[in-house]
Coordinates of C-alpha atoms in Angstrom, one line a residue:
Chain A
M1 CA 195.8 -49.6 -129.6
Q2 CA 195.2 -47.9 -132.3
H3 CA 190.8 -47.9 -131.2
K4 CA 192.0 -47.4 -127.5
T5 CA 194.0 -44.2 -129.2
Q6 CA 191.3 -42.8 -131.2
F7 CA 188.8 -43.5 -128.4
I8 CA 190.6 -41.4 -126.0
V9 CA 191.6 -38.6 -128.8
G10 CA 187.7 -38.2 -129.3
I11 CA 186.8 -37.8 -125.6
L12 CA 189.7 -35.0 -125.2
I13 CA 188.0 -33.1 -128.3
A14 CA 184.5 -33.7 -126.6
V15 CA 186.1 -32.7 -123.1
I16 CA 188.0 -29.5 -124.5
T17 CA 184.9 -28.6 -126.3
A18 CA 182.3 -28.9 -123.5
A19 CA 184.5 -27.3 -120.9
A20 CA 185.1 -23.9 -123.3
I21 CA 181.3 -24.1 -123.7
L22 CA 180.4 -24.4 -120.1
I23 CA 183.2 -22.0 -119.0
T24 CA 181.3 -19.6 -121.6
Q25 CA 178.0 -20.3 -120.3
T26 CA 178.7 -20.2 -116.4
N27 CA 180.5 -16.7 -117.3
S28 CA 176.3 -15.6 -118.2
E29 CA 175.3 -17.6 -115.1
Q30 CA 177.0 -15.2 -112.6
P31 CA 174.9 -13.4 -110.0
L32 CA 173.0 -10.3 -111.6
T33 CA 175.6 -6.9 -111.9
N34 CA 174.8 -3.5 -113.3
H35 CA 177.1 -4.6 -116.3
D36 CA 174.6 -7.6 -117.1
L37 CA 171.8 -5.1 -117.0
H38 CA 173.7 -2.5 -119.1
Q39 CA 174.7 -5.0 -121.7
Q40 CA 171.0 -6.4 -121.8
L41 CA 169.9 -3.0 -122.3
S42 CA 172.5 -2.5 -124.8
D43 CA 170.9 -5.2 -126.9
L44 CA 167.9 -4.0 -126.4
N45 CA 168.3 -0.4 -127.6
S46 CA 169.9 -1.9 -130.7
F47 CA 167.1 -4.1 -131.3
A48 CA 164.8 -0.8 -130.9
V49 CA 167.2 1.0 -133.4
E50 CA 166.8 -1.8 -136.0
V51 CA 162.7 -1.9 -135.9
S52 CA 162.4 1.7 -135.7
L53 CA 165.1 1.9 -139.1
M54 CA 162.8 -1.0 -140.5
L55 CA 159.6 0.8 -140.1
D56 CA 160.8 3.7 -141.4
Q57 CA 161.9 2.2 -144.6
Y58 CA 158.5 0.2 -144.7
K59 CA 156.7 3.7 -144.1
Q60 CA 158.5 5.1 -147.4
D61 CA 157.7 2.0 -149.4
K62 CA 161.5 0.8 -149.6
L63 CA 160.9 -2.7 -147.6
D64 CA 158.8 -5.6 -148.3
F65 CA 156.2 -6.6 -145.2
N66 CA 157.7 -10.0 -145.2
Y67 CA 161.0 -9.1 -144.2
L68 CA 159.6 -6.9 -141.7
K69 CA 157.5 -9.5 -140.4
Y70 CA 160.2 -12.0 -139.8
Q71 CA 162.9 -10.1 -138.8
A72 CA 160.5 -8.7 -136.1
Q73 CA 159.8 -12.4 -135.3
K74 CA 163.5 -13.0 -134.9
I75 CA 164.1 -10.3 -132.7
D76 CA 161.0 -11.2 -130.6
K77 CA 162.9 -14.5 -129.8
N78 CA 165.6 -13.0 -129.0
I79 CA 163.8 -10.9 -126.5
D80 CA 162.2 -13.7 -124.9
D81 CA 165.4 -15.4 -124.5
F82 CA 166.9 -11.9 -122.7
Y83 CA 163.6 -12.3 -120.6
S84 CA 164.5 -15.8 -119.7
Q85 CA 167.9 -15.1 -119.0
L86 CA 167.0 -12.3 -116.4
E87 CA 164.6 -14.7 -114.7
S88 CA 166.8 -17.0 -114.3
T89 CA 169.6 -15.0 -112.7
T90 CA 170.2 -14.9 -109.1
V91 CA 169.2 -11.5 -107.5
D92 CA 169.5 -9.8 -103.9
A93 CA 166.5 -8.0 -102.7
S94 CA 168.2 -4.6 -103.4
Q95 CA 168.1 -5.6 -107.2
K96 CA 164.7 -6.6 -107.4
N97 CA 163.4 -2.9 -108.8
D98 CA 166.1 -2.6 -111.3
L99 CA 165.3 -6.3 -112.6
S100 CA 161.9 -5.5 -113.0
S101 CA 162.0 -2.3 -114.3
V102 CA 164.6 -3.6 -117.2
E103 CA 161.9 -7.1 -117.6
T104 CA 159.3 -4.3 -118.1
L105 CA 160.9 -2.7 -120.7
I106 CA 161.8 -5.8 -122.7
F107 CA 158.0 -7.4 -122.0
Q108 CA 156.7 -3.9 -123.4
F109 CA 159.1 -4.1 -126.4
G110 CA 158.3 -7.7 -127.3
L111 CA 154.6 -6.7 -127.0
Q112 CA 155.1 -4.1 -129.7
L113 CA 157.2 -7.1 -132.3
K114 CA 154.1 -9.3 -131.5
F115 CA 152.2 -6.5 -133.0
I116 CA 154.3 -6.0 -136.1
E117 CA 153.7 -9.6 -136.6
S118 CA 150.0 -9.5 -136.5
S119 CA 149.3 -6.3 -138.4
Q120 CA 149.2 -7.8 -141.8
G121 CA 151.3 -4.9 -143.0
D122 CA 148.4 -2.3 -142.3
A123 CA 150.7 1.1 -142.5
A124 CA 148.0 2.8 -139.8
K125 CA 149.1 0.3 -137.4
L126 CA 152.5 0.2 -138.2
N127 CA 152.8 4.1 -137.7
Q128 CA 151.4 3.6 -134.6
I129 CA 153.9 1.1 -133.3
R130 CA 156.7 3.0 -134.6
Q131 CA 155.4 5.5 -132.4
S132 CA 155.5 3.6 -129.2
I133 CA 158.8 1.8 -130.4
Q134 CA 160.7 5.3 -130.6
Q135 CA 159.1 6.1 -127.4
L136 CA 160.5 2.8 -126.0
H137 CA 163.5 3.3 -127.2
Q138 CA 164.0 6.9 -125.3
Q139 CA 163.3 4.8 -122.1
I140 CA 165.6 2.2 -123.2
T141 CA 168.2 4.8 -123.7
E142 CA 167.8 6.5 -120.5
S143 CA 168.0 3.6 -118.3
E144 CA 171.0 1.8 -120.1
Q145 CA 172.8 5.4 -119.6
H146 CA 171.4 4.7 -115.8
Y147 CA 173.2 1.1 -115.3
A148 CA 176.7 2.2 -117.6
Chain B
M1 CA 184.2 -15.5 -171.5
R2 CA 184.8 -19.1 -170.8
K3 CA 188.1 -18.4 -169.1
A4 CA 186.1 -16.1 -166.8
L5 CA 183.6 -18.8 -166.0
E6 CA 187.0 -20.6 -164.9
L7 CA 187.5 -18.8 -162.1
T8 CA 184.0 -19.8 -160.3
L9 CA 185.7 -22.4 -157.9
G10 CA 187.7 -19.5 -156.8
V11 CA 184.8 -17.3 -156.2
L12 CA 182.5 -20.1 -154.8
T13 CA 184.9 -20.9 -152.4
A14 CA 186.2 -17.4 -151.4
V15 CA 182.2 -15.8 -151.1
G16 CA 181.0 -19.2 -149.2
G17 CA 184.3 -18.5 -146.9
F18 CA 184.1 -14.9 -146.2
V19 CA 180.5 -14.1 -146.4
D20 CA 179.2 -17.0 -144.7
I21 CA 176.4 -16.5 -141.6
G22 CA 179.1 -16.3 -139.1
E23 CA 181.2 -13.2 -141.4
L24 CA 177.7 -11.4 -141.7
V25 CA 177.4 -10.7 -138.2
F26 CA 181.1 -10.6 -137.2
A27 CA 182.3 -8.2 -140.0
V28 CA 178.9 -6.0 -139.8
Q29 CA 179.5 -5.5 -135.8
A30 CA 183.3 -5.1 -136.4
G31 CA 182.2 -2.1 -138.3
V32 CA 179.9 -0.7 -136.1
K33 CA 182.3 -1.2 -132.8
Y34 CA 185.4 -0.3 -134.7
Q35 CA 184.8 1.7 -137.9
Y36 CA 187.5 0.8 -140.3
L37 CA 190.3 -0.1 -137.5
L38 CA 190.2 -3.8 -138.1
L39 CA 190.2 -3.7 -142.0
W40 CA 194.0 -4.8 -141.8
S41 CA 192.8 -8.1 -140.1
L42 CA 190.8 -8.9 -143.2
L43 CA 193.6 -7.8 -145.5
V44 CA 195.9 -10.4 -143.7
G45 CA 193.0 -13.1 -143.7
T46 CA 192.6 -12.4 -147.7
I47 CA 196.6 -12.4 -148.1
G48 CA 196.5 -15.5 -146.0
I49 CA 194.0 -17.2 -147.7
I50 CA 194.9 -16.5 -151.4
L51 CA 198.8 -17.8 -150.4
F52 CA 197.7 -21.1 -149.0
S53 CA 194.9 -21.6 -151.7
E54 CA 197.2 -21.3 -154.4
M55 CA 199.8 -23.6 -153.0
C56 CA 196.9 -26.2 -151.8
G57 CA 195.8 -25.7 -155.9
R58 CA 199.1 -26.1 -156.8
V59 CA 199.9 -29.2 -155.1
A60 CA 196.8 -30.7 -156.3
A61 CA 197.3 -29.8 -160.0
V62 CA 200.7 -31.3 -159.8
T63 CA 200.3 -34.0 -157.4
K64 CA 196.5 -35.1 -158.0
K65 CA 196.6 -35.0 -153.8
P66 CA 194.1 -33.2 -152.2
V67 CA 194.8 -31.4 -148.6
M68 CA 193.6 -34.5 -146.3
D69 CA 196.4 -36.6 -148.0
L70 CA 198.8 -34.1 -147.3
V71 CA 197.8 -34.0 -143.5
K72 CA 197.9 -37.7 -143.8
Q73 CA 201.6 -38.2 -145.4
T74 CA 202.9 -35.1 -143.3
L75 CA 201.8 -35.7 -139.8
P76 CA 202.3 -38.3 -137.1
K77 CA 199.3 -41.2 -137.9
K78 CA 197.6 -40.0 -134.4
I79 CA 197.7 -36.3 -134.9
A80 CA 196.0 -36.7 -138.8
L81 CA 193.1 -38.7 -137.2
T82 CA 192.4 -36.0 -134.7
I83 CA 192.6 -33.3 -137.6
L84 CA 190.0 -35.8 -139.7
I85 CA 187.7 -36.2 -136.4
F86 CA 187.8 -32.7 -135.1
S87 CA 187.4 -31.0 -138.8
S88 CA 184.8 -33.5 -139.6
L89 CA 182.8 -32.2 -136.6
L90 CA 183.2 -29.0 -137.3
N91 CA 182.3 -29.3 -140.8
G92 CA 178.9 -30.7 -139.2
L93 CA 178.5 -27.5 -137.0
T94 CA 179.2 -25.2 -139.6
C95 CA 176.9 -26.9 -142.1
A96 CA 174.0 -26.7 -139.4
A97 CA 175.0 -23.1 -139.0
E98 CA 174.9 -22.6 -142.5
L99 CA 171.4 -24.2 -143.4
G100 CA 170.0 -22.2 -140.6
G101 CA 171.5 -19.1 -142.2
V102 CA 170.1 -20.3 -145.8
A103 CA 166.9 -20.7 -144.2
I104 CA 166.2 -17.3 -142.4
A105 CA 167.2 -15.7 -145.6
F106 CA 164.6 -17.7 -147.7
Q107 CA 161.9 -16.6 -144.9
L108 CA 162.9 -13.1 -145.2
L109 CA 162.9 -13.0 -148.8
I110 CA 159.7 -15.2 -149.2
G111 CA 157.7 -15.1 -146.2
I112 CA 157.5 -19.1 -144.9
A113 CA 157.5 -19.9 -141.3
D114 CA 160.5 -21.5 -139.7
T115 CA 159.9 -25.4 -140.4
P116 CA 159.0 -25.2 -143.7
A117 CA 161.9 -22.7 -144.5
I118 CA 164.4 -25.1 -143.1
I119 CA 162.7 -28.4 -144.9
L120 CA 163.1 -26.4 -148.1
T121 CA 166.9 -25.4 -147.5
F122 CA 167.7 -29.1 -146.7
V123 CA 165.6 -30.4 -149.8
L124 CA 167.4 -27.8 -152.4
L125 CA 170.7 -28.1 -151.4
T126 CA 170.7 -31.8 -151.1
G127 CA 168.7 -31.9 -154.7
V128 CA 171.7 -29.2 -156.1
I129 CA 174.3 -31.7 -154.6
W130 CA 172.8 -34.7 -155.7
V131 CA 171.4 -34.0 -159.3
F132 CA 174.5 -31.5 -160.5
P133 CA 178.2 -32.3 -161.2
F134 CA 180.7 -30.1 -159.4
K135 CA 181.5 -28.0 -162.2
V136 CA 177.6 -27.0 -162.4
I137 CA 177.7 -26.7 -158.6
E138 CA 180.4 -24.0 -158.5
K139 CA 179.1 -22.0 -161.2
L140 CA 175.9 -21.8 -159.8
F141 CA 176.8 -20.7 -156.3
G142 CA 179.8 -19.0 -157.5
L143 CA 177.8 -16.9 -159.9
C144 CA 174.6 -16.5 -158.0
G145 CA 176.4 -15.1 -154.9
L146 CA 178.0 -12.4 -156.9
A147 CA 174.7 -10.8 -156.1
L148 CA 176.3 -10.0 -152.7
C149 CA 178.4 -7.3 -154.7
V150 CA 175.5 -4.9 -153.6
F151 CA 177.0 -4.3 -150.6
I152 CA 180.1 -3.2 -152.7
V153 CA 178.2 -0.9 -154.3
V154 CA 176.3 0.3 -151.3
A155 CA 179.8 0.9 -149.2
V156 CA 181.0 3.0 -152.4
T157 CA 177.6 5.1 -152.5
T158 CA 178.4 5.7 -148.9
R159 CA 181.2 8.0 -149.9
P160 CA 183.8 6.3 -147.1
D161 CA 187.0 8.6 -146.4
A162 CA 189.7 7.4 -148.4
G163 CA 192.3 8.5 -146.1
Q164 CA 190.7 6.5 -143.1
L165 CA 190.3 3.5 -145.4
A166 CA 193.7 3.3 -145.9
S167 CA 194.7 4.0 -142.4
G168 CA 192.4 1.2 -141.2
L169 CA 194.7 -1.2 -143.1
I170 CA 197.4 -0.5 -140.9
P171 CA 197.1 -2.4 -137.6
K172 CA 196.4 -0.3 -134.7
L173 CA 195.3 -0.3 -131.2
P174 CA 191.9 1.6 -130.1
S175 CA 192.4 3.7 -127.1
A176 CA 190.3 1.6 -124.6
N177 CA 190.6 -0.6 -121.4
L178 CA 192.0 -3.8 -121.1
Q179 CA 188.6 -5.8 -121.4
D180 CA 188.3 -3.6 -124.6
I181 CA 191.3 -4.3 -126.0
L182 CA 190.9 -7.9 -125.8
I183 CA 187.6 -7.6 -127.3
Y184 CA 188.7 -6.0 -130.1
F185 CA 191.8 -8.7 -130.8
Y186 CA 188.8 -11.6 -130.6
F187 CA 187.0 -9.6 -133.3
A188 CA 190.3 -9.3 -135.5
L189 CA 191.4 -13.1 -134.5
G190 CA 187.7 -13.9 -135.6
L191 CA 187.7 -11.8 -139.1
I192 CA 191.6 -13.3 -139.8
S193 CA 190.0 -17.1 -139.2
S194 CA 187.0 -17.0 -140.7
S195 CA 188.6 -15.6 -143.9
M196 CA 191.2 -18.7 -143.8
M197 CA 188.9 -21.4 -142.3
P198 CA 190.1 -24.6 -143.1
Y199 CA 187.2 -26.1 -144.9
E200 CA 188.2 -23.4 -147.7
V201 CA 191.5 -25.2 -148.8
Y202 CA 190.2 -28.4 -148.2
F203 CA 187.4 -27.9 -150.6
Y204 CA 189.6 -25.5 -153.0
A205 CA 192.2 -28.4 -153.5
S206 CA 189.6 -31.2 -154.0
G207 CA 187.7 -28.9 -156.2
G208 CA 191.1 -28.6 -158.5
I209 CA 190.7 -32.2 -158.4
E210 CA 187.0 -32.1 -159.4
D211 CA 188.0 -29.9 -162.2
H212 CA 191.0 -32.5 -163.6
W213 CA 193.4 -29.6 -162.8
T214 CA 196.9 -30.5 -164.2
P215 CA 200.1 -28.6 -164.3
K216 CA 198.6 -26.9 -167.3
D217 CA 196.5 -25.2 -165.2
L218 CA 198.9 -23.6 -163.0
N219 CA 198.0 -20.2 -164.3
V220 CA 194.1 -21.0 -163.7
N221 CA 195.0 -21.6 -160.5
R222 CA 197.0 -18.6 -159.3
V223 CA 194.3 -16.3 -161.2
T224 CA 191.4 -18.5 -159.5
A225 CA 192.8 -18.1 -156.0
G226 CA 193.8 -14.7 -156.3
V227 CA 190.8 -13.2 -158.0
G228 CA 188.2 -15.4 -156.1
M229 CA 189.9 -14.6 -152.7
T230 CA 190.5 -11.2 -153.2
L231 CA 186.9 -10.5 -154.2
G232 CA 185.7 -12.3 -151.0
G233 CA 188.0 -10.0 -149.5
L234 CA 186.6 -7.4 -150.7
L235 CA 182.9 -8.4 -150.2
A236 CA 183.7 -8.7 -146.5
M237 CA 185.4 -5.4 -146.4
A238 CA 182.6 -3.9 -148.1
L239 CA 180.1 -5.1 -145.3
V240 CA 182.3 -3.4 -142.8
V241 CA 182.6 -0.3 -144.4
A242 CA 178.9 -0.1 -145.0
A243 CA 177.9 -0.9 -141.4
S244 CA 180.6 1.9 -140.0
Q245 CA 178.7 4.3 -142.5
L246 CA 175.5 3.1 -141.9
F247 CA 174.8 1.4 -138.7
G248 CA 177.4 2.9 -136.8
P249 CA 175.8 6.5 -136.2
I250 CA 172.4 5.5 -135.2
G251 CA 173.9 2.8 -133.0
L252 CA 172.6 -0.5 -134.4
L253 CA 175.2 -3.3 -133.3
P254 CA 173.3 -6.4 -135.6
Q255 CA 172.7 -9.7 -133.5
L256 CA 170.9 -11.1 -136.7
H257 CA 172.3 -12.2 -140.0
G258 CA 169.4 -10.6 -142.1
T259 CA 169.9 -7.2 -140.4
S260 CA 172.9 -6.8 -142.6
A261 CA 170.1 -6.9 -145.6
L262 CA 168.8 -3.6 -144.6
M263 CA 172.2 -1.8 -145.3
A264 CA 171.1 -2.4 -149.2
V265 CA 167.6 -1.3 -148.3
I266 CA 168.7 2.2 -147.5
P267 CA 170.4 3.6 -150.3
F268 CA 168.5 1.0 -152.8
G269 CA 165.1 0.1 -151.1
R270 CA 163.5 -3.4 -152.5
T271 CA 165.7 -4.0 -155.3
G272 CA 168.7 -3.6 -152.9
L273 CA 167.1 -6.1 -150.6
F274 CA 166.4 -8.6 -153.3
F275 CA 170.1 -8.5 -154.5
A276 CA 171.1 -8.6 -150.8
L277 CA 168.9 -11.8 -150.0
V278 CA 169.7 -14.0 -153.3
G279 CA 173.4 -13.3 -152.3
I280 CA 173.1 -14.2 -148.9
I281 CA 171.1 -17.2 -149.9
F282 CA 173.7 -18.4 -152.8
A283 CA 176.7 -17.4 -150.6
V284 CA 175.6 -19.1 -147.4
G285 CA 174.2 -22.1 -149.3
G286 CA 177.4 -22.3 -150.9
A287 CA 179.4 -22.6 -147.7
A288 CA 177.0 -25.4 -146.4
V289 CA 177.7 -26.9 -149.7
E290 CA 181.6 -26.6 -149.3
T291 CA 181.1 -27.7 -145.7
S292 CA 179.3 -30.9 -146.5
L293 CA 181.1 -31.9 -149.4
A294 CA 184.6 -30.7 -147.5
G295 CA 183.7 -33.2 -144.8
A296 CA 182.8 -36.0 -147.2
Y297 CA 186.0 -35.4 -149.1
N298 CA 188.0 -35.7 -146.0
I299 CA 186.9 -38.6 -144.7
A300 CA 186.7 -40.3 -148.1
Q301 CA 190.1 -39.0 -148.7
Y302 CA 191.2 -40.5 -145.5
F303 CA 189.9 -43.9 -145.6
G304 CA 191.0 -44.2 -149.4
W305 CA 187.4 -44.3 -150.9
K306 CA 186.3 -43.3 -154.2
W307 CA 185.3 -39.8 -154.2
G308 CA 184.2 -36.9 -156.2
R309 CA 180.9 -35.1 -158.0
Y310 CA 182.3 -34.9 -161.4
T311 CA 180.5 -38.5 -161.7
R312 CA 177.0 -39.6 -160.7
P313 CA 176.4 -40.0 -156.8
E314 CA 176.2 -44.1 -157.3
V315 CA 179.3 -44.7 -158.8
T316 CA 181.1 -43.3 -155.3
P317 CA 178.3 -44.6 -152.7
L318 CA 180.5 -44.1 -149.4
F319 CA 181.2 -40.6 -150.3
T320 CA 177.5 -39.9 -151.5
V321 CA 176.8 -41.3 -148.0
T322 CA 179.1 -39.3 -146.1
W323 CA 178.0 -35.8 -147.9
L324 CA 174.4 -36.5 -147.4
L325 CA 174.4 -37.7 -143.4
I326 CA 176.7 -34.4 -142.9
L327 CA 173.5 -32.9 -144.6
V328 CA 171.4 -34.9 -142.3
V329 CA 173.0 -34.2 -139.1
A330 CA 173.2 -30.7 -139.9
F331 CA 169.6 -30.6 -140.9
V332 CA 168.7 -32.3 -137.4
I333 CA 170.7 -29.9 -135.3
I334 CA 169.1 -26.7 -136.8
M335 CA 165.6 -28.3 -136.2
F336 CA 166.3 -28.2 -132.7
D337 CA 166.1 -24.4 -132.9
I338 CA 170.0 -24.0 -131.7
D339 CA 170.9 -20.2 -133.1
P340 CA 172.7 -20.6 -136.5
I341 CA 175.0 -17.0 -135.4
Q342 CA 176.2 -18.9 -132.2
L343 CA 177.0 -22.3 -133.7
A344 CA 178.9 -20.3 -136.5
E345 CA 181.4 -18.5 -134.0
Y346 CA 182.0 -21.5 -132.2
A347 CA 182.9 -23.4 -135.2
I348 CA 184.9 -20.3 -136.2
V349 CA 186.9 -20.1 -133.1
F350 CA 187.5 -24.0 -132.5
S351 CA 188.2 -24.1 -136.3
V352 CA 191.1 -22.2 -135.5
V353 CA 193.0 -25.2 -133.5
V354 CA 193.0 -27.2 -136.9
L355 CA 194.4 -24.2 -138.9
P356 CA 198.0 -24.3 -138.0
F357 CA 198.2 -28.4 -138.6
T358 CA 196.4 -28.3 -142.0
Y359 CA 198.3 -25.2 -143.4
Y360 CA 201.9 -26.9 -142.1
A361 CA 201.2 -30.3 -144.2
V362 CA 200.1 -27.8 -147.1
L363 CA 203.2 -25.5 -146.8
K364 CA 205.9 -28.6 -146.3
T365 CA 204.7 -30.6 -149.3
S366 CA 204.3 -27.3 -151.3
S367 CA 207.8 -26.6 -150.4
D368 CA 209.0 -30.2 -151.0
A369 CA 211.0 -30.4 -154.5
S370 CA 211.0 -34.7 -154.4
Q371 CA 207.0 -34.0 -154.9
M372 CA 206.8 -30.8 -156.7
G373 CA 209.8 -31.2 -159.0
K374 CA 209.9 -27.3 -160.6
H375 CA 206.5 -26.4 -159.2
K376 CA 207.5 -26.2 -155.6
N377 CA 207.5 -22.9 -153.7
S378 CA 209.6 -20.2 -154.5
R379 CA 211.8 -18.7 -151.8
V380 CA 209.3 -15.9 -151.3
I381 CA 206.3 -18.0 -151.3
T382 CA 208.1 -20.2 -148.3
I383 CA 209.1 -17.2 -146.5
L384 CA 205.5 -15.7 -146.3
G385 CA 204.2 -18.8 -145.7
W386 CA 206.1 -19.4 -142.6
I387 CA 205.4 -15.9 -141.6
Y388 CA 201.6 -17.0 -141.8
M389 CA 202.1 -20.1 -140.1
V390 CA 203.7 -18.2 -136.8
I391 CA 200.3 -15.8 -137.2
V392 CA 197.9 -19.2 -137.2
V393 CA 200.0 -20.8 -134.1
V394 CA 199.5 -17.5 -132.6
I395 CA 195.6 -17.3 -133.4
A396 CA 195.1 -21.1 -132.6
L397 CA 196.8 -20.7 -129.0
A398 CA 194.6 -17.2 -128.3
A399 CA 191.7 -18.0 -129.8
I400 CA 189.9 -20.2 -126.8
P401 CA 191.1 -17.9 -124.4
L402 CA 190.1 -14.8 -125.8
M403 CA 186.6 -16.5 -126.6
I404 CA 186.5 -17.2 -122.8
L405 CA 187.7 -13.8 -121.3
T406 CA 185.9 -11.7 -123.5
N407 CA 182.6 -13.7 -123.3
M408 CA 182.4 -14.2 -127.1
G409 CA 183.1 -10.7 -127.4
K410 CA 180.4 -9.5 -125.8
G411 CA 182.3 -7.9 -122.8

């Protein structure tokens, strides 16, 4: 009896946990909406602001390259996840252009992050990347406003 | 000085509880999204954890019973067993999240790759718990975690408006649509429950027993719970304030816990970064130690095994194997490249479900004159305790629906 109860309690906890996680995940696998694109662009925008801030601090010699490199790597990983998430989303023909423009922004931003990682702290290269990120930030903001 | 050092149990519990990997993102996001509007939820959480830590520390000092014993004696057997299973799973998940968090902070500080950072973290944490007795562990993580006070200094240097700060301590709704109000409540709930995570009281009471508290130490318990948890609450509030002042105006909504260290870079450069990352390593590392030991304490106490880190590991073999196993499972989970922040967020939301049961057992025992004698709860503490019971029940009922409705606060 005792073992049976333990077993049922265990199964119950596992089922509740799995159900909650599944419901949350399913939420993010709905067909693509403008709201989803806006959400992705908001996150991307926030990352662009963060990278700009880091590069500014690095330029002022207030930040170690270790931090810049590994934080850029973590952001890059998140960006890859955005990209994969969008790639796996169901879209109809009218949304293909929208999706592709957002994917391009994500790709270009990811590329700049990879440049940071491989820059070995070279101030000139990082300054160039900083300018590119600022331009990208502008484009991301415009795109974000479009889908708001 | 010796008296001050006795507070480290409270400091470790609070720093590891309030400023763990989840809070480093959650509190900073709350500051950016809502400025000071959610400070009240940290105040509610801080008072709650002071109240229940003091109660369970007092029970531990008077009856020598840790919290899992109280759960076992107060609740029906099946529910107590469910609490044990659920809290053990959550301790494992939280430990994995914290371990991942320390590894990332190591990467940012010393510049090593992912896998070596995780291995280094696992080896260091296991080594520290294996080699050092409890008193050294609590002092090491409690004192070094104080490096996080850099965030209090950062918050002060941003010169926040005192009137707005004070008004943030009074609950009020933002002017927004229903979905945004739900997200606001999701954040409020997250901040309250992350301040009152069950592992904090399990760890704190067991720590009191490890420190051989007796009724003579009730004042130490009172001051330890009060000072330690207040410090934890202040640190979390400092994160909210600093984020609101520094990240809010530029529209930076952090998704990674390493981003919080940038707040110390803006005013203090490399020195600020060093203090922030060292503080994160010890605070989040402290949370990993807390969760692995709390998990082992619970299981050992439930089954009546010999437990404690006041003695050599081989004297308490089953307890030792349990905390080692929790750390190994956490290590394996995090090696699978699972996002530690998302893991921590799930752990916080699901921990809320255990809260009412754990806190009910503490409140019931600490109010019981037959067990506590003259040290039972005063009328005021009992009333406050019941008010908090209502709060944690409401939070427990709302947690999972809010998580689903708000898509984990993302809208």
